[in-house]
Amino acid sequence: MNPDLAPRTGEKLYRRVQKLMGNRFELTILAEDEHRAATCLDAAVAEIQRIEAALTTFSDNSLTNQINAMAGIAPVQTSPEVYDLIVRSLRLSELTQGAFDITYGGVDKSLWNFDLHMKALPSPAVAKASVRLVNYRNVVLNPQDRSVFLREKGMRIGFGGIGKGYAAERSKAVLQKIGVKSGIVNAAGDLTAWGLQPNGEVWTIGIADPEAAHQPFSRLNITNMAVATSGNYEKYVVIDGKKYSHTINPKTGLPVTGVKSATIICPNAELADAMATPMMVMGVKVGLNLINQMKGIACVMIDDHNNVHCSDNIRLTV
Amino acid sequence: MQKIYLSASFFFLSILGSFAQTATPKDTTTFRRRKLKLEEVNFVSSYYTQDGNNSAVTGGIGTEELTDVATNFDLTFTRSDAKNRAHTLNVAVGFDHYSSASSDLIDPTTISSASAADNRIYPSVQWSMRDQEKHYAVGAGLSLSTEYDYFSKGANVNFAKFSKDNNREFGVGLSAYLDTWTVIYPIELRTIETNGTRVDNPEAHGSKPRNTFNTSLSLAQVINKRLQLSLLLDLTYQQGQLGTLYQRVYFQDNSLDVERLPSSRFKVPVGVRAHYFVTDKLILRSFYRFYSDNWGIKAHTAELETPFKVTPFISLSPYYRFYAQSAADYFAGYQQHSPGERRYTSDYDLSKFTSHYAGLNFRITSVDGVFGIKKLNTLELRYGHYNRSNGLVSNTVSLAATLK
């Protein structure tokens, strides 16, 4: 063919990796050229930055920190967005018997703190005392003026367990709105995929091996679906032959044991993100019992003995 | 390194061996099994709707999807080879992304390459292997494709080596395409006159082979945050039926034949591409290629494109391409070939010419709708002027709108 007449472009995948919300975000979209891709990715990144500003606990004037600053003093009026997110968070707490709890930010780290060199667990009493301010039931909502009140002085809320998933979901919505038909938003391992790859196939997602986070142990094909994984990976200690994860049970204040990793698959990245860690906290039996009763959600867990446990709606192939 | 691989494969074996076991280690105990209420059973589909605030959150998109939930998922266990390298086979199987709790350890190059896009309508098998520790990747593939007048079998192998920081990449690819073309002659040449009667032209039937062998070398280097350079060299050898048998050639004596071209051709394009990110708003994309083949064509292509973002949602992208080539040894125009020649063509793509193509691309994107029209999220106006020295001039204006 005459090189002058060669076709110039087709739809290709474009990717941007950027540190957002303190995490590594990777946005991949299908677009016809680099410039169009950059425009779309800018809009998605702007959305994530907007969410970060509203939810962060690292800046004093964020809505979240205003609520925290007024804990035990007075209700704080919030935006519809933050209010709705808190409403959903509290429903998640009810669903998971408190394994998911946005008031975990109020944990008292002066009593004890997890570190990789610890040789002994704190006593149950000390551990319990460290989470005395953690209780989602003490978040008082007023739908009339969308205000939020934390009953106890010193209570703190944080969106660490749901914010990344929410940002992934929102940025996907922005991208879809401006016409991006296919893509993946990967918020540090909490990801949501829609549309098809350029070769017409659905996306293939690898689930990280808890022994080696950069290596997948299994894969699944999805589209219009989100996947999130929580795991102890290298962050655990062994005390008396038992592995304890850096994930803390918000009800006891003690580190979680028994589960190495939990992966949630469902259509919504926010929900997947919010449910993965509670699965580790609740454990294999209670966690899978919960998932198996719910529709449209699946879970894969690996326990400390490397046994794989799946919800009933997962078929295994080797 | 050896140690890592042992523990990883051990883990894999223990997963495979563990399905029969039911012993579950004791979980953290503070939680009890309980029967869910109906609204909790439907928690996923009602996640946004129950509080009545769905529109604010989903933008009207998420909820529709939520109701259309696949009920089953297939989970496939992956194998790594003895050296813990990741293999992928087939266009359908490749790791696009990982889900993991730890972000920093995720390999930044997890997406499968977009080059597989060509395979969409053709059956093909593609294998690739990437060794992250030794910074290289290899791949191989086979493909078949069919159109009404040709059948093509292809095979390729490729190798790429990355620098430790991934700022430099060297690639080599070899490919071969063995094609078969159906012979199609112009209508008046499908019969020939012998001894005053017209008989069937035996050459106007059947099929002819055309084989293409290609070697491509590329070197990409990120010079700094603003500048990326790549060098491209291709060596292509073709043999077989290279002339197009339905293209006519008229001779000085007004006689007629189909074009006849040599049965082999050797092509060498060498190119350099540079992308310079001037500011966040302006990119200079330039490209130059020199092309030469043993049919006597030498060509130069130079391109410059400067996308400029006026605002995050409005962009202007002026574009210019210059192309010049010398004529193939076998080219002459209408009724200019003399009847005694062995090789001849009148295809103007093989003539000497220069061409200029200049264009401007204007694009508006808006989340809330361009010009306040909610359904309209992208509007693009393209103008292009093409001028070829041997007579072809064209102006194109196109307006493209993307509706949600």
XYZ file of C-alpha atoms in Angstrom:
722
model
C 0.000 0.000 0.000
C 1.103 3.526 -0.634
C 2.270 4.814 2.754
C 0.632 8.157 2.058
C -2.771 6.516 1.997
C -2.398 4.355 5.099
C -5.136 4.733 7.714
C -4.012 6.874 10.596
C -6.098 6.033 13.598
C -8.531 3.614 15.159
C -9.884 3.379 18.663
C -7.150 2.485 21.079
C -6.673 2.120 24.799
C -5.219 5.113 26.566
C -4.094 4.981 30.137
C -3.208 7.406 32.855
C -1.625 6.540 36.161
C -1.844 9.189 38.815
C -1.613 9.479 42.562
C -5.030 10.530 43.809
C -6.571 10.273 47.276
C -3.168 9.036 48.448
C -3.422 6.015 46.190
C -2.291 4.875 42.802
C -5.175 5.342 40.388
C -5.006 3.869 36.939
C -7.569 5.009 34.386
C -7.787 3.195 31.074
C -10.221 4.208 28.373
C -10.973 3.436 24.775
C -10.703 6.560 22.635
C -10.093 7.456 19.000
C -7.001 9.544 19.629
C -4.669 10.715 22.306
C -6.091 14.177 22.483
C -9.661 13.037 22.966
C -8.406 10.539 25.560
C -6.565 13.277 27.437
C -9.692 15.450 27.530
C -11.804 12.611 28.919
C -9.169 11.539 31.430
C -8.830 15.149 32.629
C -12.543 15.239 33.364
C -12.360 11.952 35.292
C -9.319 13.063 37.288
C -11.023 16.380 38.093
C -13.993 14.435 39.471
C -11.758 12.289 41.695
C -9.955 15.392 42.960
C -13.286 17.010 43.755
C -14.314 13.947 45.792
C -10.947 13.861 47.515
C -11.394 17.467 48.624
C -14.792 16.693 50.130
C -13.836 13.466 51.870
C -10.251 13.949 52.993
C -9.397 14.028 56.682
C -6.056 15.623 55.906
C -7.386 19.115 55.391
C -9.173 21.032 58.135
C -11.812 22.610 55.977
C -13.129 19.429 54.392
C -16.725 18.632 55.298
C -15.559 15.424 56.919
C -13.257 17.253 59.298
C -15.884 19.852 60.115
C -18.151 17.007 61.250
C -15.293 15.517 63.276
C -14.382 18.859 64.843
C -17.951 19.280 66.079
C -18.177 15.756 67.558
C -20.077 15.863 70.868
C -20.797 19.565 70.324
C -23.223 20.214 67.490
C -24.609 18.803 64.214
C -22.932 19.980 60.999
C -24.830 20.610 57.785
C -23.392 18.674 54.888
C -23.669 18.488 51.143
C -26.147 16.027 49.599
C -23.198 14.023 48.354
C -21.497 13.572 51.731
C -24.815 13.057 53.494
C -25.881 10.313 51.094
C -22.512 8.627 51.383
C -22.873 8.572 55.178
C -26.409 7.155 54.844
C -25.113 4.349 52.653
C -22.197 3.748 55.017
C -24.533 3.294 57.968
C -26.661 0.831 55.991
C -23.478 -1.100 55.250
C -22.684 -1.120 58.964
C -26.113 -2.596 59.741
C -25.664 -5.194 57.010
C -22.235 -6.252 58.277
C -23.021 -6.131 61.995
C -20.570 -3.280 62.391
C -17.667 -4.928 60.567
C -17.853 -1.917 58.281
C -17.825 1.258 60.332
C -16.981 4.801 59.186
C -16.401 5.846 62.807
C -13.286 3.667 62.849
C -11.354 6.944 62.510
C -11.911 7.403 66.264
C -9.720 4.455 67.240
C -7.370 5.357 70.074
C -3.910 4.545 68.827
C -2.279 5.769 72.025
C -3.461 2.599 73.816
C -1.994 0.227 71.258
C -1.118 0.263 67.612
C -0.463 -2.551 65.149
C 3.092 -2.807 63.928
C 4.980 -5.504 62.105
C 7.454 -6.012 64.959
C 5.001 -6.553 67.793
C 5.576 -9.700 69.857
C 2.327 -9.892 71.802
C -1.289 -8.865 71.409
C -2.777 -6.257 73.706
C -5.103 -7.563 76.388
C -8.752 -7.775 75.285
C -9.589 -4.988 77.732
C -6.986 -2.609 76.331
C -8.018 -3.475 72.782
C -11.681 -2.897 73.584
C -10.843 0.425 75.200
C -9.034 1.537 72.067
C -12.247 1.226 70.051
C -14.568 2.707 72.676
C -15.404 5.620 70.390
C -16.022 3.394 67.373
C -19.742 2.891 66.991
C -21.712 3.756 63.895
C -24.902 3.921 65.991
C -23.603 7.180 67.465
C -23.819 8.932 64.116
C -27.031 10.930 64.221
C -28.549 11.955 60.916
C -31.130 14.603 60.331
C -32.618 14.324 56.833
C -34.459 17.657 57.297
C -31.356 19.827 57.088
C -28.943 17.052 56.033
C -26.952 17.495 59.184
C -24.672 14.946 60.795
C -23.879 14.784 64.479
C -21.354 12.556 66.206
C -22.645 11.933 69.728
C -19.357 11.420 71.570
C -16.573 13.916 71.884
C -13.460 12.576 70.157
C -15.433 10.499 67.653
C -14.175 10.693 64.107
C -15.522 9.500 60.828
C -13.437 8.677 57.768
C -14.139 7.298 54.322
C -11.020 5.178 53.978
C -13.087 2.029 53.533
C -15.437 3.364 50.869
C -14.001 6.553 49.341
C -11.786 4.945 46.708
C -14.656 2.813 45.476
C -16.952 5.828 45.426
C -14.383 7.822 43.443
C -13.986 4.942 40.974
C -17.741 4.750 40.523
C -18.136 8.509 40.077
C -15.260 8.883 37.629
C -16.690 6.005 35.604
C -20.030 7.847 35.541
C -18.305 11.016 34.286
C -16.474 9.085 31.562
C -19.652 7.360 30.448
C -21.457 10.673 30.387
C -18.943 12.165 27.963
C -19.259 9.166 25.732
C -16.454 6.804 26.757
C -17.903 3.426 25.924
C -15.201 1.230 27.388
C -12.743 1.516 30.194
C -11.402 0.507 33.552
C -10.938 2.722 36.573
C -8.562 0.988 38.938
C -8.387 2.743 42.294
C -5.405 0.948 43.822
C -6.881 -2.484 43.253
C -10.522 -1.511 43.637
C -11.605 -1.423 40.069
C -14.624 -1.044 37.873
C -14.762 -2.111 34.232
C -17.321 -1.325 31.567
C -17.700 -1.917 27.844
C -15.395 -4.135 25.852
C -11.712 -4.274 25.023
C -10.630 -3.118 21.540
C -10.581 -6.743 20.414
C -14.267 -7.070 21.255
C -13.662 -9.210 24.318
C -14.786 -8.483 27.848
C -12.108 -7.497 30.337
C -10.068 -10.080 32.153
C -9.314 -9.279 35.759
C -6.609 -11.004 37.745
C -7.071 -11.495 41.480
C -3.836 -11.037 43.342
C -2.234 -13.938 45.124
C -2.139 -12.966 48.828
C 1.387 -14.385 49.022
C 2.619 -12.150 46.222
C 0.461 -9.145 45.495
C 1.948 -8.535 42.068
C 1.040 -12.015 40.892
C -2.508 -13.074 40.123
C -3.668 -16.464 41.383
C -6.876 -16.506 39.414
C -8.756 -14.522 36.850
C -12.263 -13.847 35.751
C -13.911 -12.199 32.776
C -16.204 -9.292 33.470
C -17.832 -6.250 32.014
C -19.987 -3.660 33.761
C -18.712 -5.077 36.986
C -16.482 -4.007 39.846
C -13.918 -6.025 41.770
C -12.243 -5.125 45.045
C -9.813 -7.109 47.151
C -8.757 -6.715 50.726
C -5.866 -8.732 52.070
C -3.137 -8.913 54.627
C -0.397 -9.513 52.032
C 2.904 -8.745 53.661
C 1.276 -6.823 56.480
C 0.776 -9.359 59.244
C 2.513 -10.626 62.360
C 2.804 -14.176 63.643
C 2.226 -14.557 67.375
C 2.172 -18.042 68.899
C 2.030 -19.556 65.412
C -1.062 -17.600 64.421
C -1.171 -14.930 61.732
C -2.673 -11.581 62.646
C -3.515 -9.092 59.940
C -3.070 -5.326 60.072
C -6.849 -5.164 59.616
C -8.456 -4.438 62.979
C -11.858 -5.714 64.010
C -13.683 -2.482 64.896
C -15.762 -4.279 67.502
C -12.937 -5.839 69.537
C -9.970 -3.643 68.635
C -7.942 -6.795 67.948
C -6.275 -7.712 64.668
C -8.174 -9.997 62.349
C -7.062 -13.596 61.987
C -8.115 -16.526 59.811
C -8.493 -14.834 56.413
C -5.673 -13.825 54.104
C -7.678 -12.106 51.440
C -11.246 -11.375 50.427
C -12.407 -10.331 46.973
C -15.843 -8.921 46.227
C -17.369 -8.905 42.750
C -20.500 -6.833 42.185
C -21.700 -4.135 39.749
C -20.783 -1.212 41.965
C -17.210 -0.250 42.870
C -18.234 1.631 45.999
C -20.080 -1.398 47.333
C -17.269 -3.775 46.345
C -14.694 -1.577 48.101
C -16.858 -1.251 51.217
C -17.612 -4.981 51.484
C -14.142 -6.481 50.936
C -12.555 -5.582 54.289
C -15.652 -6.536 56.351
C -15.415 -10.000 54.779
C -11.976 -10.387 56.363
C -13.300 -9.076 59.649
C -16.390 -11.309 59.702
C -14.482 -14.389 58.642
C -15.194 -17.105 56.105
C -18.330 -18.629 57.612
C -20.266 -15.541 58.569
C -19.026 -13.571 55.567
C -19.983 -16.141 52.965
C -23.255 -16.827 54.757
C -24.061 -13.141 54.292
C -22.996 -13.000 50.626
C -24.836 -16.207 49.748
C -28.096 -14.683 50.902
C -27.608 -11.548 48.796
C -28.341 -11.197 45.092
C -25.876 -9.898 42.516
C -22.723 -10.113 44.581
C -19.982 -12.709 44.796
C -17.030 -13.290 47.075
C -13.770 -15.266 46.970
C -11.818 -15.706 50.197
C -8.501 -17.359 50.925
C -7.985 -18.496 54.490
C -4.737 -18.792 56.443
C -4.298 -22.376 55.268
C -4.570 -21.358 51.599
C -7.991 -22.909 51.162
C -10.141 -21.042 48.685
C -13.736 -20.383 49.722
C -16.241 -18.955 47.278
C -19.813 -17.812 47.400
C -22.274 -20.199 45.746
C -22.524 -18.160 42.548
C -18.868 -18.716 41.610
C -17.927 -21.596 39.347
C -14.352 -22.725 39.591
C -12.350 -23.871 36.614
C -8.706 -24.794 36.609
C 14.391 -14.899 43.443
C 14.419 -18.649 43.468
C 12.803 -18.613 46.871
C 9.897 -16.493 45.733
C 9.110 -18.811 42.925
C 9.071 -21.834 45.232
C 6.643 -20.310 47.648
C 4.387 -19.120 44.863
C 4.108 -22.513 43.232
C 3.625 -24.166 46.609
C 0.769 -21.879 47.218
C -0.707 -22.748 43.889
C -0.506 -26.477 44.602
C -2.036 -26.052 47.977
C -4.982 -24.204 46.437
C -5.519 -26.969 43.925
C -5.282 -29.612 46.601
C -7.565 -27.946 49.034
C -11.043 -28.122 47.564
C -11.830 -31.470 49.097
C -11.027 -30.223 52.542
C -13.696 -28.559 54.551
C -11.744 -27.723 57.675
C -11.961 -23.996 58.171
C -9.679 -22.258 60.592
C -11.421 -20.480 63.385
C -12.513 -17.021 62.342
C -12.518 -13.920 64.373
C -15.600 -14.589 66.378
C -17.585 -11.477 67.198
C -19.971 -11.956 64.276
C -22.948 -14.302 63.986
C -24.706 -15.869 61.052
C -28.095 -14.330 60.666
C -30.961 -14.475 58.236
C -31.099 -11.362 56.077
C -34.213 -9.268 55.667
C -35.685 -8.980 52.170
C -34.282 -5.503 51.586
C -30.861 -6.782 52.576
C -31.122 -9.659 50.098
C -31.622 -7.007 47.411
C -28.985 -4.696 48.871
C -26.952 -4.589 45.642
C -29.757 -3.625 43.299
C -31.202 -1.174 45.786
C -27.864 0.243 46.875
C -28.491 3.678 45.465
C -32.226 3.704 45.117
C -33.387 2.955 48.628
C -32.507 6.356 49.993
C -34.202 8.072 47.065
C -31.076 9.901 46.003
C -30.072 7.825 43.067
C -29.854 10.603 40.535
C -27.349 12.626 42.502
C -25.037 9.698 42.819
C -25.279 7.676 39.705
C -25.916 10.344 37.137
C -28.722 8.107 35.984
C -26.294 5.535 34.725
C -25.396 3.167 37.493
C -28.804 1.987 38.514
C -29.792 0.620 35.146
C -26.784 -1.598 35.172
C -27.409 -2.721 38.675
C -30.632 -4.400 37.716
C -28.944 -6.373 34.987
C -26.601 -8.437 37.082
C -24.943 -11.602 35.934
C -25.748 -14.230 38.498
C -22.721 -16.436 38.017
C -19.026 -15.773 37.678
C -16.361 -18.073 36.328
C -13.119 -17.965 38.198
C -10.124 -19.505 36.464
C -6.917 -20.396 38.230
C -3.802 -19.173 36.532
C -0.562 -20.930 36.101
C 2.846 -19.441 36.194
C 5.660 -21.474 34.737
C 8.593 -22.860 36.702
C 10.300 -19.484 36.581
C 7.273 -17.577 37.785
C 6.739 -15.775 34.503
C 3.293 -14.786 33.405
C 2.025 -16.455 30.254
C -0.963 -15.424 28.290
C -2.476 -17.350 25.451
C -5.117 -16.289 22.989
C -6.488 -12.788 22.431
C -9.189 -13.376 24.988
C -6.897 -14.241 27.833
C -4.647 -11.566 29.175
C -4.401 -9.710 32.389
C -5.900 -6.347 31.907
C -5.956 -5.324 35.487
C -5.532 -6.745 38.907
C -7.675 -6.452 41.921
C -5.508 -6.380 44.978
C -5.403 -4.703 48.335
C -1.895 -3.432 47.963
C -1.487 -0.850 45.283
C 2.206 -0.212 45.229
C 3.155 -3.699 44.211
C 0.920 -3.839 41.180
C 2.768 -4.123 37.939
C 2.181 -0.891 36.043
C 2.067 -2.648 32.708
C -0.894 -4.882 33.180
C -2.997 -3.859 30.264
C -2.956 -6.026 27.192
C -1.680 -4.219 24.178
C -4.099 -2.514 21.870
C -2.467 -4.151 18.875
C -4.748 -7.130 19.327
C -7.521 -4.920 17.994
C -6.775 -6.065 14.464
C -7.714 -9.570 15.350
C -11.321 -8.815 15.975
C -12.772 -10.219 12.825
C -10.141 -12.833 12.137
C -9.487 -16.022 14.045
C -6.089 -15.880 15.625
C -4.061 -17.336 18.408
C -1.574 -15.177 20.177
C 0.752 -16.232 22.948
C 2.862 -13.882 24.962
C 5.060 -14.152 27.966
C 6.405 -11.383 30.090
C 9.232 -11.787 32.533
C 9.040 -8.882 34.917
C 12.236 -9.728 36.718
C 14.382 -9.948 33.634
C 12.544 -7.119 31.877
C 11.638 -8.795 28.648
C 8.598 -10.086 26.821
C 8.207 -12.544 23.966
C 5.198 -13.465 21.927
C 4.087 -15.432 18.928
C 0.880 -15.809 16.995
C -0.948 -17.329 14.071
C -3.824 -15.798 12.153
C -6.168 -16.494 9.293
C -8.253 -14.080 7.359
C -10.573 -14.252 4.432
C -12.121 -11.697 2.179
C -13.961 -12.226 -1.043
C -10.831 -12.064 -3.181
C -8.095 -13.237 -0.878
C -7.169 -15.725 1.772
C -4.327 -14.962 4.159
C -2.353 -17.036 6.614
C -0.108 -15.150 9.002
C 2.458 -15.930 11.625
C 4.459 -13.608 13.851
C 7.009 -13.639 16.643
C 8.138 -10.686 18.669
C 10.545 -9.824 21.394
C 10.845 -6.729 23.561
C 13.360 -5.737 26.169
C 12.664 -3.006 28.711
C 15.052 -1.016 30.791
C 14.691 -1.318 34.555
C 12.874 1.980 34.855
C 10.717 1.184 31.794
C 11.921 4.380 30.135
C 13.512 2.536 27.253
C 12.068 -0.246 25.199
C 13.634 -2.127 22.349
C 11.445 -4.344 20.185
C 11.967 -6.765 17.324
C 9.148 -8.363 15.404
C 9.120 -10.853 12.574
C 6.020 -11.630 10.610
C 5.048 -13.561 7.530
C 1.807 -13.457 5.590
C 1.115 -16.067 2.957
C -1.756 -14.763 0.863
C -3.666 -16.176 -2.052
C -5.415 -13.763 -4.408
C -8.213 -14.687 -6.733
C -7.361 -13.529 -10.246
C -9.796 -10.902 -11.497
C -9.130 -9.509 -15.016
C -10.783 -6.497 -16.625
C -13.798 -7.693 -18.597
C -12.343 -7.043 -22.063
C -9.237 -9.080 -21.279
C -11.011 -12.194 -20.083
C -11.070 -13.412 -23.672
C -8.338 -13.157 -26.299
C -8.472 -13.207 -30.093
C -6.666 -16.024 -31.883
C -7.092 -16.802 -35.579
C -10.038 -14.469 -35.793
C -12.068 -16.080 -33.004
C -12.362 -15.027 -29.367
C -11.388 -17.692 -26.885
C -11.194 -17.757 -23.152
C -8.009 -16.165 -21.721
C -6.424 -18.931 -19.626
C -4.508 -16.370 -17.541
C -7.713 -14.757 -16.316
C -8.603 -17.616 -13.995
C -7.387 -19.206 -10.833
C -5.449 -17.706 -8.013
C -1.974 -16.327 -7.403
C 0.201 -16.223 -4.311
C 1.559 -13.114 -2.639
C 3.863 -13.551 0.303
C 5.060 -10.813 2.618
C 7.871 -11.096 5.124
C 8.497 -8.293 7.533
C 11.062 -7.450 10.174
C 10.460 -4.441 12.336
C 12.774 -2.873 14.850
C 11.796 -0.162 17.268
C 13.509 1.764 19.977
C 11.483 4.020 22.251
C 13.090 6.254 24.792
C 11.595 8.612 27.324
C 14.197 11.387 27.328
C 12.613 13.359 30.125
C 9.185 14.299 31.391
C 8.550 16.371 28.290
C 10.215 14.534 25.460
C 9.658 11.057 24.087
C 11.529 9.750 21.072
C 11.160 6.601 19.059
C 13.037 5.179 16.108
C 11.375 2.751 13.746
C 12.918 0.582 11.066
C 11.052 -1.907 8.902
C 12.435 -4.343 6.346
C 9.761 -5.823 4.131
C 10.145 -8.350 1.376
C 7.263 -9.310 -0.889
C 7.127 -11.917 -3.588
C 4.498 -13.392 -5.870
C 1.740 -11.614 -7.748
C 2.408 -7.984 -6.821
C 0.672 -6.282 -9.728
C -3.053 -5.776 -9.444
C -4.553 -7.799 -12.245
C -7.666 -5.733 -12.757
C -5.702 -2.522 -13.388
C -5.378 -1.728 -17.092
C -2.401 -0.289 -18.945
C -2.920 1.398 -22.381
C 0.122 1.507 -24.679
C 1.247 4.058 -27.262
C -0.274 1.885 -29.988
C -3.564 1.869 -28.062
C -3.180 -1.811 -27.205
C -4.214 -2.905 -23.733
C -2.983 -5.235 -20.998
C -3.238 -5.637 -17.243
C -0.378 -4.159 -15.260
C 2.778 -6.252 -15.033
C 5.154 -5.677 -12.151
C 8.177 -7.598 -10.848
C 7.491 -10.637 -8.736
C 9.477 -9.311 -5.810
C 9.785 -6.043 -3.941
C 11.982 -4.949 -1.088
C 10.824 -1.993 1.024
C 12.659 -0.099 3.750
C 10.901 2.632 5.729
C 12.928 4.323 8.481
C 11.148 6.695 10.801
C 11.579 8.845 13.838
C 8.791 10.084 16.042
C 9.090 12.762 18.692
C 6.460 13.919 21.135
C 7.160 17.042 23.072
C 4.858 18.140 25.861
C 5.418 21.889 25.769
C 2.971 22.742 28.520
C -0.002 20.978 30.012
C -1.995 22.543 27.214
C 0.207 22.077 24.195
C 1.773 18.999 22.668
C 4.033 18.912 19.611
C 3.800 15.625 17.792
C 6.207 15.206 14.940
C 7.087 12.371 12.656
C 9.494 11.877 9.805
C 9.915 8.831 7.599
C 12.175 8.003 4.718
C 11.013 5.238 2.461
C 12.898 3.418 -0.251
C 12.185 0.319 -2.316
C 13.864 -1.554 -5.150
C 11.192 -0.475 -7.646
C 12.819 2.946 -7.600
C 10.467 4.736 -5.232
C 12.006 7.011 -2.644
C 9.669 8.908 -0.395
C 9.730 11.390 2.462
C 6.909 11.928 4.922
C 6.930 14.712 7.482
C 4.123 15.366 9.902
C 3.467 17.886 12.590
C 0.445 18.017 14.807
C 0.039 20.461 17.662
C -2.978 19.718 19.812
C -3.756 22.707 21.979
C -6.188 22.665 24.832
C -7.864 26.054 25.013
C -9.780 24.989 28.116
C -10.107 21.496 29.595
C -13.097 21.008 27.322
C -12.167 22.855 24.136
C -9.277 21.860 21.961
C -7.765 22.975 18.674
C -5.497 20.707 16.758
C -3.782 21.997 13.595
C -2.223 19.323 11.476
C 0.118 19.246 8.507
C 1.599 16.404 6.504
C 4.009 16.650 3.627
C 4.699 13.710 1.391
C 6.916 13.411 -1.675
C 7.849 10.370 -3.685
C 9.734 9.599 -6.858
C 8.154 7.394 -9.527
C 8.569 3.648 -9.729
C 10.783 2.523 -12.621
C 7.798 0.848 -14.252
C 5.412 3.791 -14.216
C 4.150 5.713 -17.200
C 0.810 7.367 -17.782
C -2.025 6.600 -20.159
C -0.739 5.575 -23.634
C 2.847 6.331 -22.694
C 4.250 2.825 -22.302
C 5.830 1.397 -25.402
C 4.601 -2.052 -26.441
C 8.024 -3.679 -26.081
C 8.362 -3.124 -22.313
C 8.369 -6.071 -19.939
C 7.075 -4.267 -16.820
C 4.465 -1.577 -16.846
C 1.904 0.138 -14.686
C -0.215 3.284 -14.897
C -1.196 3.304 -11.253
C -0.689 6.909 -10.148
C 0.096 5.756 -6.641
C 3.397 4.664 -8.198
C 4.018 7.948 -10.029
C 6.161 10.875 -8.911
C 4.179 13.320 -6.859
C 4.176 15.488 -3.797
C 1.218 16.026 -1.593
C 0.268 18.409 1.169
C -2.407 17.775 3.671
C -3.292 20.459 6.140
C -6.128 20.373 8.546
C -7.634 21.742 11.678
C -9.600 19.860 14.233
C -11.815 21.728 16.680
C -13.439 19.843 19.489
C -15.741 20.725 22.331
C -16.500 18.252 25.071
C -18.813 18.946 27.932
C -20.085 16.855 30.783
C -23.278 18.897 30.956
C -23.876 19.070 27.220
C -22.378 21.285 24.521
C -24.233 24.610 24.074
C -26.516 23.501 26.881
C -27.873 20.628 24.786
C -27.911 17.853 27.326
C -27.722 14.995 24.885
C -24.732 16.395 23.070
C -21.478 15.680 24.810
C -18.898 16.080 22.063
C -18.918 18.240 18.994
C -16.075 18.065 16.571
C -15.433 20.087 13.459
C -12.709 18.937 11.094
C -11.421 20.698 8.051
C -8.832 19.199 5.776
C -7.250 20.346 2.518
C -5.402 17.787 0.424
C -3.405 18.710 -2.620
C -1.536 16.202 -4.730
C 0.762 17.505 -7.465
C -0.585 15.133 -10.114
C -3.985 16.634 -9.971
C -5.907 15.452 -6.980
C -7.234 18.270 -4.803
C -9.779 17.779 -2.139
C -11.321 19.766 0.660
C -13.202 18.051 3.391
C -15.285 19.507 6.138
C -16.888 17.181 8.562
C -18.910 17.718 11.642
C -19.060 14.921 14.134
C -21.319 14.898 17.138
C -21.415 12.365 19.895
C -24.748 11.943 21.553
C -25.229 10.134 24.733
